[in-house]
PDB file of N, CA and C and ligand atoms in Angstrom:
ATOM      1  N   MET A   1      60.055 143.824  49.632  1.00 86.00           N
ATOM      2  CA  MET A   1      61.264 143.528  50.809  1.00 86.00           C
ATOM      3  C   MET A   1      62.189 144.687  50.822  1.00 86.00           C
ATOM      4  N   ILE A   2      62.422 144.923  51.775  1.00 91.00           N
ATOM      5  CA  ILE A   2      63.686 145.699  52.631  1.00 91.00           C
ATOM      6  C   ILE A   2      64.962 145.491  52.178  1.00 91.00           C
ATOM      7  N   ALA A   3      65.887 146.086  51.343  1.00 93.00           N
ATOM      8  CA  ALA A   3      67.428 145.724  51.183  1.00 93.00           C
ATOM      9  C   ALA A   3      67.884 146.815  51.482  1.00 93.00           C
ATOM     10  N   PRO A   4      69.401 146.736  51.261  1.00 93.00           N
ATOM     11  CA  PRO A   4      70.375 147.978  51.517  1.00 93.00           C
ATOM     12  C   PRO A   4      70.662 148.366  50.405  1.00 93.00           C
ATOM     13  N   LYS A   5      70.627 149.824  50.419  1.00 93.00           N
ATOM     14  CA  LYS A   5      70.912 150.671  48.712  1.00 93.00           C
ATOM     15  C   LYS A   5      72.015 150.077  48.657  1.00 93.00           C
ATOM     16  N   GLY A   6      72.866 149.798  48.831  1.00 94.00           N
ATOM     17  CA  GLY A   6      74.125 149.380  48.253  1.00 94.00           C
ATOM     18  C   GLY A   6      75.263 148.749  48.814  1.00 94.00           C
ATOM     19  N   LYS A   7      76.257 147.870  48.932  1.00 95.00           N
ATOM     20  CA  LYS A   7      77.041 147.446  48.614  1.00 95.00           C
ATOM     21  C   LYS A   7      78.035 148.797  49.359  1.00 95.00           C
ATOM     22  N   ILE A   8      78.482 147.673  51.054  1.00 95.00           N
ATOM     23  CA  ILE A   8      79.180 148.186  51.900  1.00 95.00           C
ATOM     24  C   ILE A   8      80.358 147.607  51.700  1.00 95.00           C
ATOM     25  N   SER A   9      82.083 148.948  51.397  1.00 97.00           N
ATOM     26  CA  SER A   9      82.675 148.296  51.223  1.00 97.00           C
ATOM     27  C   SER A   9      83.456 147.674  52.030  1.00 97.00           C
ATOM     28  N   LYS A  10      84.390 147.218  51.105  1.00 97.00           N
ATOM     29  CA  LYS A  10      85.328 146.304  52.453  1.00 97.00           C
ATOM     30  C   LYS A  10      86.141 148.097  53.619  1.00 97.00           C
ATOM     31  N   ALA A  11      86.049 148.963  52.135  1.00 97.00           N
ATOM     32  CA  ALA A  11      87.159 149.973  53.246  1.00 97.00           C
ATOM     33  C   ALA A  11      86.236 150.186  54.170  1.00 97.00           C
ATOM     34  N   ARG A  12      84.522 150.546  53.903  1.00 96.00           N
ATOM     35  CA  ARG A  12      83.968 151.417  54.686  1.00 96.00           C
ATOM     36  C   ARG A  12      83.802 150.943  56.076  1.00 96.00           C
ATOM     37  N   THR A  13      83.792 148.948  55.600  1.00 96.00           N
ATOM     38  CA  THR A  13      83.705 148.107  57.044  1.00 96.00           C
ATOM     39  C   THR A  13      84.609 148.793  58.048  1.00 96.00           C
ATOM     40  N   GLY A  14      86.127 148.141  56.854  1.00 96.00           N
ATOM     41  CA  GLY A  14      87.169 148.235  58.029  1.00 96.00           C
ATOM     42  C   GLY A  14      87.529 149.785  58.595  1.00 96.00           C
ATOM     43  N   HIS A  15      87.396 151.187  58.021  1.00 96.00           N
ATOM     44  CA  HIS A  15      87.227 152.133  58.677  1.00 96.00           C
ATOM     45  C   HIS A  15      86.277 152.385  59.867  1.00 96.00           C
ATOM     46  N   ARG A  16      84.768 151.753  59.611  1.00 94.00           N
ATOM     47  CA  ARG A  16      84.061 151.813  61.029  1.00 94.00           C
ATOM     48  C   ARG A  16      84.413 150.384  62.156  1.00 94.00           C
ATOM     49  N   ARG A  17      85.386 149.469  61.525  1.00 94.00           N
ATOM     50  CA  ARG A  17      86.087 148.916  62.898  1.00 94.00           C
ATOM     51  C   ARG A  17      87.230 149.482  63.232  1.00 94.00           C
ATOM     52  N   SER A  18      87.649 150.479  62.836  1.00 94.00           N
ATOM     53  CA  SER A  18      88.952 151.118  63.709  1.00 94.00           C
ATOM     54  C   SER A  18      88.374 151.579  64.451  1.00 94.00           C
ATOM     55  N   GLN A  19      87.360 152.115  63.985  1.00 91.00           N
ATOM     56  CA  GLN A  19      87.137 152.825  65.980  1.00 91.00           C
ATOM     57  C   GLN A  19      86.444 151.619  67.229  1.00 91.00           C
ATOM     58  N   TRP A  20      86.802 150.490  66.714  1.00 90.00           N
ATOM     59  CA  TRP A  20      86.213 149.234  67.727  1.00 90.00           C
ATOM     60  C   TRP A  20      87.751 149.083  68.331  1.00 90.00           C
ATOM     61  N   LYS A  21      87.920 150.038  69.558  1.00 89.00           N
ATOM     62  CA  LYS A  21      89.016 149.238  69.886  1.00 89.00           C
ATOM     63  C   LYS A  21      88.631 149.614  71.688  1.00 89.00           C
ATOM     64  N   LEU A  22      89.418 149.152  72.676  1.00 88.00           N
ATOM     65  CA  LEU A  22      89.105 149.159  74.450  1.00 88.00           C
ATOM     66  C   LEU A  22      89.476 150.163  74.075  1.00 88.00           C
ATOM     67  N   LYS A  23      88.759 151.062  75.069  1.00 88.00           N
ATOM     68  CA  LYS A  23      89.838 152.770  76.088  1.00 88.00           C
ATOM     69  C   LYS A  23      90.410 151.891  77.376  1.00 88.00           C
ATOM     70  N   PRO A  24      91.501 152.488  77.694  1.00 88.00           N
ATOM     71  CA  PRO A  24      92.082 152.114  79.058  1.00 88.00           C
ATOM     72  C   PRO A  24      91.125 152.384  80.177  1.00 88.00           C
ATOM     73  N   LEU A  25      91.482 151.055  81.108  1.00 87.00           N
ATOM     74  CA  LEU A  25      90.446 151.536  82.223  1.00 87.00           C
ATOM     75  C   LEU A  25      90.368 152.576  82.931  1.00 87.00           C
ATOM     76  N   ASN A  26      89.320 152.815  83.930  1.00 89.00           N
ATOM     77  CA  ASN A  26      89.452 154.293  84.518  1.00 89.00           C
ATOM     78  C   ASN A  26      89.498 153.694  85.497  1.00 89.00           C
ATOM     79  N   LEU A  27      90.610 153.630  86.747  1.00 91.00           N
ATOM     80  CA  LEU A  27      90.752 153.475  87.606  1.00 91.00           C
ATOM     81  C   LEU A  27      90.674 154.777  88.990  1.00 91.00           C
ATOM     82  N   SER A  28      90.241 154.106  89.967  1.00 91.00           N
ATOM     83  CA  SER A  28      89.946 155.645  91.132  1.00 91.00           C
ATOM     84  C   SER A  28      90.418 154.941  92.623  1.00 91.00           C
ATOM     85  N   VAL A  29      91.089 155.368  93.599  1.00 92.00           N
ATOM     86  CA  VAL A  29      92.176 154.498  94.715  1.00 92.00           C
ATOM     87  C   VAL A  29      90.906 154.389  95.894  1.00 92.00           C
ATOM     88  N   CYS A  30      91.215 153.336  96.235  1.00 92.00           N
ATOM     89  CA  CYS A  30      89.631 153.846  97.387  1.00 92.00           C
ATOM     90  C   CYS A  30      90.091 153.863  98.446  1.00 92.00           C
ATOM     91  N   PRO A  31      89.374 154.727  99.036  1.00 90.00           N
ATOM     92  CA  PRO A  31      89.466 155.742  99.958  1.00 90.00           C
ATOM     93  C   PRO A  31      90.046 154.959 101.524  1.00 90.00           C
ATOM     94  N   GLN A  32      89.637 153.837 101.505  1.00 88.00           N
ATOM     95  CA  GLN A  32      89.743 153.064 102.528  1.00 88.00           C
ATOM     96  C   GLN A  32      91.267 152.184 103.299  1.00 88.00           C
ATOM     97  N   CYS A  33      91.450 151.231 101.921  1.00 90.00           N
ATOM     98  CA  CYS A  33      92.292 150.652 101.595  1.00 90.00           C
ATOM     99  C   CYS A  33      93.597 151.434 100.828  1.00 90.00           C
ATOM    100  N   HIS A  34      93.455 152.261 100.001  1.00 91.00           N
ATOM    101  CA  HIS A  34      94.396 152.930  98.939  1.00 91.00           C
ATOM    102  C   HIS A  34      94.824 152.256  98.081  1.00 91.00           C
ATOM    103  N   VAL A  35      93.833 151.350  97.763  1.00 91.00           N
ATOM    104  CA  VAL A  35      94.423 150.203  96.350  1.00 91.00           C
ATOM    105  C   VAL A  35      93.299 151.005  95.392  1.00 91.00           C
ATOM    106  N   LEU A  36      93.855 150.417  94.288  1.00 93.00           N
ATOM    107  CA  LEU A  36      93.259 150.876  92.621  1.00 93.00           C
ATOM    108  C   LEU A  36      91.449 149.678  92.636  1.00 93.00           C
ATOM    109  N   LYS A  37      90.447 150.576  92.224  1.00 93.00           N
ATOM    110  CA  LYS A  37      89.363 149.805  92.003  1.00 93.00           C
ATOM    111  C   LYS A  37      88.843 150.889  90.933  1.00 93.00           C
ATOM    112  N   LEU A  38      87.514 149.274  90.768  1.00 92.00           N
ATOM    113  CA  LEU A  38      86.873 150.452  89.473  1.00 92.00           C
ATOM    114  C   LEU A  38      86.450 150.953  90.386  1.00 92.00           C
ATOM    115  N   PRO A  39      85.822 152.726  89.410  1.00 92.00           N
ATOM    116  CA  PRO A  39      84.609 153.832  90.449  1.00 92.00           C
ATOM    117  C   PRO A  39      83.418 152.864  90.332  1.00 92.00           C
ATOM    118  N   HIS A  40      82.674 153.365  91.575  1.00 92.00           N
ATOM    119  CA  HIS A  40      81.217 153.581  91.490  1.00 92.00           C
ATOM    120  C   HIS A  40      80.928 151.484  91.862  1.00 92.00           C
ATOM    121  N   ARG A  41      82.472 150.957  92.318  1.00 91.00           N
ATOM    122  CA  ARG A  41      82.303 149.745  92.564  1.00 91.00           C
ATOM    123  C   ARG A  41      82.635 149.282  94.097  1.00 91.00           C
ATOM    124  N   VAL A  42      81.943 148.081  94.826  1.00 92.00           N
ATOM    125  CA  VAL A  42      83.277 147.559  95.904  1.00 92.00           C
ATOM    126  C   VAL A  42      84.474 147.255  95.422  1.00 92.00           C
ATOM    127  N   CYS A  43      84.823 147.441  96.937  1.00 91.00           N
ATOM    128  CA  CYS A  43      86.273 147.459  97.189  1.00 91.00           C
ATOM    129  C   CYS A  43      86.496 145.675  96.752  1.00 91.00           C
ATOM    130  N   ALA A  44      87.370 145.491  95.849  1.00 88.00           N
ATOM    131  CA  ALA A  44      87.822 144.076  96.151  1.00 88.00           C
ATOM    132  C   ALA A  44      88.362 143.500  97.585  1.00 88.00           C
ATOM    133  N   GLU A  45      89.372 144.360  97.795  1.00 87.00           N
ATOM    134  CA  GLU A  45      90.294 144.347  98.922  1.00 87.00           C
ATOM    135  C   GLU A  45      89.606 144.468 100.540  1.00 87.00           C
ATOM    136  N   CYS A  46      88.736 145.529 100.588  1.00 90.00           N
ATOM    137  CA  CYS A  46      88.327 145.466 102.053  1.00 90.00           C
ATOM    138  C   CYS A  46      87.160 145.779 102.168  1.00 90.00           C
ATOM    139  N   GLY A  47      86.226 145.262 101.031  1.00 89.00           N
ATOM    140  CA  GLY A  47      84.582 145.245 100.614  1.00 89.00           C
ATOM    141  C   GLY A  47      84.151 146.350 101.105  1.00 89.00           C
ATOM    142  N   TYR A  48      84.692 147.433 101.110  1.00 90.00           N
ATOM    143  CA  TYR A  48      83.737 148.894 101.951  1.00 90.00           C
ATOM    144  C   TYR A  48      83.137 149.474 100.436  1.00 90.00           C
ATOM    145  N   TYR A  49      82.533 150.321 100.511  1.00 91.00           N
ATOM    146  CA  TYR A  49      81.424 151.325  99.737  1.00 91.00           C
ATOM    147  C   TYR A  49      81.156 152.222 100.453  1.00 91.00           C
ATOM    148  N   ASN A  50      81.414 154.024 100.313  1.00 89.00           N
ATOM    149  CA  ASN A  50      80.702 154.767 100.962  1.00 89.00           C
ATOM    150  C   ASN A  50      80.820 154.586 102.042  1.00 89.00           C
ATOM    151  N   GLY A  51      82.611 153.798 102.438  1.00 85.00           N
ATOM    152  CA  GLY A  51      82.580 154.758 103.622  1.00 85.00           C
ATOM    153  C   GLY A  51      82.218 153.401 104.862  1.00 85.00           C
ATOM    154  N   LYS A  52      81.410 152.226 104.355  1.00 86.00           N
ATOM    155  CA  LYS A  52      80.886 151.736 105.256  1.00 86.00           C
ATOM    156  C   LYS A  52      81.119 149.912 104.502  1.00 86.00           C
ATOM    157  N   PRO A  53      81.511 149.032 105.689  1.00 88.00           N
ATOM    158  CA  PRO A  53      81.571 147.770 105.107  1.00 88.00           C
ATOM    159  C   PRO A  53      80.691 147.201 104.541  1.00 88.00           C
ATOM    160  N   VAL A  54      80.793 146.708 102.942  1.00 86.00           N
ATOM    161  CA  VAL A  54      79.272 146.155 102.193  1.00 86.00           C
ATOM    162  C   VAL A  54      79.273 144.842 102.183  1.00 86.00           C
ATOM    163  N   ILE A  55      80.666 144.183 102.092  1.00 86.00           N
ATOM    164  CA  ILE A  55      80.888 143.050 101.608  1.00 86.00           C
ATOM    165  C   ILE A  55      81.815 142.064 102.361  1.00 86.00           C
ATOM    166  N   GLU A  56      81.784 140.726 102.925  1.00 86.00           N
ATOM    167  CA  GLU A  56      83.269 140.383 103.756  1.00 86.00           C
ATOM    168  C   GLU A  56      83.925 139.646 102.797  1.00 86.00           C
ATOM    169  N   ILE A  57      85.500 140.116 103.265  1.00 81.00           N
ATOM    170  CA  ILE A  57      86.574 139.372 102.365  1.00 81.00           C
ATOM    171  C   ILE A  57      87.032 138.359 103.061  1.00 81.00           C
ATOM    172  N   LYS A  58      86.777 136.914 102.227  1.00 82.00           N
ATOM    173  CA  LYS A  58      87.327 135.907 103.227  1.00 82.00           C
ATOM    174  C   LYS A  58      89.066 135.901 102.723  1.00 82.00           C
ATOM    175  N   GLU A  59      90.001 135.770 103.739  1.00 74.00           N
ATOM    176  CA  GLU A  59      91.188 135.879 103.855  1.00 74.00           C
ATOM    177  C   GLU A  59      91.826 134.745 103.098  1.00 74.00           C
ATOM    178  N   LYS A  60      91.547 134.962 101.549  1.00 63.00           N
ATOM    179  CA  LYS A  60      92.445 133.281 100.950  1.00 63.00           C
ATOM    180  C   LYS A  60      92.874 134.377  99.508  1.00 63.00           C
ATOM    181  N   LYS A  61      93.833 135.248  99.582  1.00 59.00           N
ATOM    182  CA  LYS A  61      94.017 135.958  98.474  1.00 59.00           C
ATOM    183  C   LYS A  61      95.390 135.524  98.085  1.00 59.00           C
ATOM    184  N   SER A  62      95.180 135.363  96.509  1.00 58.00           N
ATOM    185  CA  SER A  62      95.957 134.592  95.459  1.00 58.00           C
ATOM    186  C   SER A  62      96.634 133.419  95.923  1.00 58.00           C
ATOM    187  N   ALA A  63      96.342 132.840  96.828  1.00 52.00           N
ATOM    188  CA  ALA A  63      96.574 131.928  96.810  1.00 52.00           C
ATOM    189  C   ALA A  63      96.560 130.930  95.685  1.00 52.00           C
ATOM    190  N   GLY A  64      95.777 130.655  94.999  1.00 54.00           N
ATOM    191  CA  GLY A  64      95.732 129.735  93.750  1.00 54.00           C
ATOM    192  C   GLY A  64      95.095 128.700  93.734  1.00 54.00           C
ATOM    193  N   LYS A  65      94.183 128.601  92.780  1.00 51.00           N
ATOM    194  CA  LYS A  65      93.458 127.197  93.344  1.00 51.00           C
ATOM    195  C   LYS A  65      94.082 125.444  92.741  1.00 51.00           C
TER     196      LYS A  65
HETATM  197 ZN1  LIG B 101      89.344 149.005  99.849  1.00 53.97          ZN
END
């Protein structure tokens, strides 16, 4: 049976987990409507990707459910 060679100390676990953090969002500007969007994703504002309309946007923004 295979077992870990030694105990992993709390400090070692803590050092490893100290690297576990969120990076700031990398946003790009939509060339169509100039709003911030995620790169390589269809713009949620105008539905354009690569200069073409890809999805239809329903005109019901921030209305709340
Ligand atoms: Zn857009």
